[in-house]
Every structure is written in structure tokens, then in C-alpha cells.
Short mmCIF file of C-alpha atoms and ligand atoms in Angstrom, two decimals:
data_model
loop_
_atom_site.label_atom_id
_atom_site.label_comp_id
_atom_site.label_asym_id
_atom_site.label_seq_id
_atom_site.Cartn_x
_atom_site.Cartn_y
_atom_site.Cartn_z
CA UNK A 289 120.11 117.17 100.48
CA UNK A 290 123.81 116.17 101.28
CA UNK A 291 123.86 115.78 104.67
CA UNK A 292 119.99 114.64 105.96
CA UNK A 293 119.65 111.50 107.40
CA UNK A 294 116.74 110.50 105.90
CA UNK A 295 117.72 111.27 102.05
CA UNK A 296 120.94 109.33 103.10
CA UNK A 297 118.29 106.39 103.89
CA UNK A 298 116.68 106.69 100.92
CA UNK A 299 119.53 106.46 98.70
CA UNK A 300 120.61 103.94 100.34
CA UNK A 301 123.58 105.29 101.85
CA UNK A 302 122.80 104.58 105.31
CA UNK A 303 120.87 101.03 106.64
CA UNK A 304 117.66 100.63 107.34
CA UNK A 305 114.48 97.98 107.65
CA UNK A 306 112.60 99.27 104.59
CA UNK A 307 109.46 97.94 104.39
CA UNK A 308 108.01 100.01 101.22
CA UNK A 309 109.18 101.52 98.43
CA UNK A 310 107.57 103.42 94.75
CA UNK A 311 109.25 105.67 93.05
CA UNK A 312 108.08 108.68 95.13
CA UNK A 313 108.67 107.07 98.61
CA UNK A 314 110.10 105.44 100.94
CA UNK A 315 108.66 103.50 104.08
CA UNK A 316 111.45 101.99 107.13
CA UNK A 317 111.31 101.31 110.74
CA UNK A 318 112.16 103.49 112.84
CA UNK A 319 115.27 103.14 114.94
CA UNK A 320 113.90 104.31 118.54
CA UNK A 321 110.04 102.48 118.18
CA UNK A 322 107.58 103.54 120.32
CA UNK A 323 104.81 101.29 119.48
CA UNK A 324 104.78 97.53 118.62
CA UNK A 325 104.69 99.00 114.86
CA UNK A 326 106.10 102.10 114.27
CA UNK A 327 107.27 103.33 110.39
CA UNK A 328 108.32 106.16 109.06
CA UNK A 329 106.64 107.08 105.57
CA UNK A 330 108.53 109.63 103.74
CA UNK A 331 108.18 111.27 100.47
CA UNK A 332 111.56 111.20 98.31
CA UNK A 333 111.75 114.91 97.77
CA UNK A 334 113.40 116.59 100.51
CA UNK A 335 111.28 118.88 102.05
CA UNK A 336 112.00 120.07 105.65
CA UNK A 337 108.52 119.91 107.28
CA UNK A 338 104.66 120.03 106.35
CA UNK A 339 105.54 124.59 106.58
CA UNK A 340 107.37 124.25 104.16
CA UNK A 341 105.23 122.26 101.44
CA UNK A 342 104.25 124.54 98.67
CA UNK A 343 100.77 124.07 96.93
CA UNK A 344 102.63 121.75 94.04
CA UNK A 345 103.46 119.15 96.73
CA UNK A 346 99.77 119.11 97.87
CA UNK A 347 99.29 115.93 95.01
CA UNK A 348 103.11 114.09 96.85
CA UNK A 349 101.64 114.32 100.10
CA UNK A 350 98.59 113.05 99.14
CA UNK A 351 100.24 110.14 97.81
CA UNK A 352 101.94 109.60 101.03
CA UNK A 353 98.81 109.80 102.87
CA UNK A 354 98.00 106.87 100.63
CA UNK A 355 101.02 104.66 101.04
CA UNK A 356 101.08 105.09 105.17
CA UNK A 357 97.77 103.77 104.56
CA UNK A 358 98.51 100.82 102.93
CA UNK A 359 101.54 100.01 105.17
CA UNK A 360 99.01 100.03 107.76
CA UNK A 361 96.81 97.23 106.20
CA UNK A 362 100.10 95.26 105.38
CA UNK A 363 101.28 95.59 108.87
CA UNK A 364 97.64 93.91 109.76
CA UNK A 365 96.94 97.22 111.74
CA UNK A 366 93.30 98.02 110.19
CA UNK A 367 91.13 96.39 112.62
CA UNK A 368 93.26 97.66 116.07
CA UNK A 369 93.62 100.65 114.52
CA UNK A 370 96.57 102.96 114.13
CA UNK A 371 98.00 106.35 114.71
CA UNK A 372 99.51 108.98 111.77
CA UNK A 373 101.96 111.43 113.39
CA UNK A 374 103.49 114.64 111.52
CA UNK A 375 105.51 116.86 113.84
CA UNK A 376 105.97 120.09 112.51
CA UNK A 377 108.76 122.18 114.25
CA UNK A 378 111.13 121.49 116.85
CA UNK A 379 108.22 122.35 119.42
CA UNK A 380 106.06 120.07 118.40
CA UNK A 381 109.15 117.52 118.73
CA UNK A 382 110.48 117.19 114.94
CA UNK A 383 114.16 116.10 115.34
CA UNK A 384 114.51 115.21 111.63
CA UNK A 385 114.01 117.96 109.08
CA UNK A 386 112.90 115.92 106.34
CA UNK A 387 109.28 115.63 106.60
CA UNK A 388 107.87 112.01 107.93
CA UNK A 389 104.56 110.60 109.31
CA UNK A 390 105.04 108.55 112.04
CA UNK A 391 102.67 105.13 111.56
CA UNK A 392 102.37 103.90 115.32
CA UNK A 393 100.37 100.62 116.02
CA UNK A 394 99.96 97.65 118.05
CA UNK A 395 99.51 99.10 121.47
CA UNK A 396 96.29 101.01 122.68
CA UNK A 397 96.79 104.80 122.13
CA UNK A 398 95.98 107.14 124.63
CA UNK A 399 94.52 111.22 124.11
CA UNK A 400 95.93 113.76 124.09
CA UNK A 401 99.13 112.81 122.71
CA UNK A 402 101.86 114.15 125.19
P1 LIG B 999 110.63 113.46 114.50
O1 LIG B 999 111.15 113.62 115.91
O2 LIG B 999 111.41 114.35 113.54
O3 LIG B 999 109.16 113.58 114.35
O4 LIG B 999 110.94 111.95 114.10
C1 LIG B 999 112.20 111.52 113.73
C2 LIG B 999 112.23 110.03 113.94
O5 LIG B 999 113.32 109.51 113.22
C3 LIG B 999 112.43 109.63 115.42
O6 LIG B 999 111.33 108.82 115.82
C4 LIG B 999 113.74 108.87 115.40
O7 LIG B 999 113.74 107.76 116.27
C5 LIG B 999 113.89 108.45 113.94
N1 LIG B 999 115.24 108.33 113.46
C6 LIG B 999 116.26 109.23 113.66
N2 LIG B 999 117.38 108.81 113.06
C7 LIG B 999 117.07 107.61 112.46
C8 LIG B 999 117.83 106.68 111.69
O8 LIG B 999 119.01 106.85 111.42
N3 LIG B 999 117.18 105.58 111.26
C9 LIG B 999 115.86 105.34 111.54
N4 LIG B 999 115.33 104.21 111.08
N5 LIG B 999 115.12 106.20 112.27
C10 LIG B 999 115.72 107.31 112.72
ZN1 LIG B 1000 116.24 114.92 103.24
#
């Protein structure tokens, strides 16, 4: 997509502090943290938000799922623990529509999220 943020980032047309990348996705910091550790894992395809995945991306997001965790163990985050965030829908609080999990950590994490 031309104009989203985040496929900008992952072409490499705008900055950011990657800290993965595989051929399916990418893995930065995000620009307003709200944890000690707090990365965005995103899947190369644009695809606006987890409505609007369609049962052939079921195998991507899996894949994701798989990378955020392994940025978790390289960020040392697998004994504290760590939080996966997917905001679906501008109620929920998505602000990008390119779909992310958020990978917060470092801090103690409080329930229910607010
Ligand atoms: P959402 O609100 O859609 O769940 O999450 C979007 C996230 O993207 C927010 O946490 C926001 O801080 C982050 N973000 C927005 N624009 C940029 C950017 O240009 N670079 C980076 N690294 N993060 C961004
Ligand atoms: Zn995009």
C-alpha cells in the first residue's frame, strides 16, 4: 500500500530501529514505547487488521505469532514475562491500519488492560 506507514517502514522508505527481519516480516521499535520493551511485529503483506485476514493468511499469522515469540526470548523477556497486543478497530485503539502485535515487556503488567 502507497501511502501506510508501516509498508513505508518495511521498505525501507521511512527510519526505524528494526530489530528482526525474514522474508515475511518485519520487527521495529516502536516510536511512542510504553513499556521498557515494546516492538511492533508485523507481517509484510498489508493487511488492515486481524477482520480483515482471510483463512489463507491463517499460516502468515501464525508465523508471526512465532517470530514475536522469539523477539521476546532475544529481548531476554521469557522469564519476566511479556505481553502480545493486537488492536482490532479504532475502538479498541488501532491507529495504524496495517495489522501489528504490540510485544510490551520489562515493566509489571497490570489486568484488565485499559
Ligand atoms: P495501534 O494503535 O494501531 O495498535 O498501534 C500503532 C503503533 O504504531 C503505536 O503504538 C504508535 O506509537 C506506533 N507508530 C505509529 N507511527 C510510527 C512510526 O512512524 N514509527 C514507529 N516505529 N512506530 C510508529
Ligand atoms: Zn501497510
Amino acid at each position: 500500500m502507497k501511502h501506510c506507514i508501516f509498508c513505508k517502514i518495511l521498505r525501507h522508505e521511512l527510519p526505524a530501529q528494526m530489530v528482526f527481519e525474514d522474508d515475511q516480516t518485519v520487527a521495529f521499535r516502536d516510536i511512542n514505547p510504553q513499556a521498557p520493551t515494546h516492538i511492533l511485529v508485523v507481517p509484510k503483506r498489508h493487511i488492515a487488521s486481524l477482520h480483515d485476514c482471510s483463512p489463507e493468511e491463517e499460516v502468515l499469522l501464525g508465523h508471526v505469532l512465532r517470530v514475536t515469540r522469539n523477539v521476546a526470548e532475544k529481548e531476554g523477556l521469557q522469564e519476566s514475562g511479556y505481553r502480545v497486543i493486537l488492536n482490532t478497530g479504532a475502538g479498541a485503539g488501532q491507529s495504524v491500519f496495517h495489522i501489528h502485535f504490540h510485544l510490551l515487556g520489562g515493566r509489571l503488567m497490570s489486568w484488565p488492560p485499559g
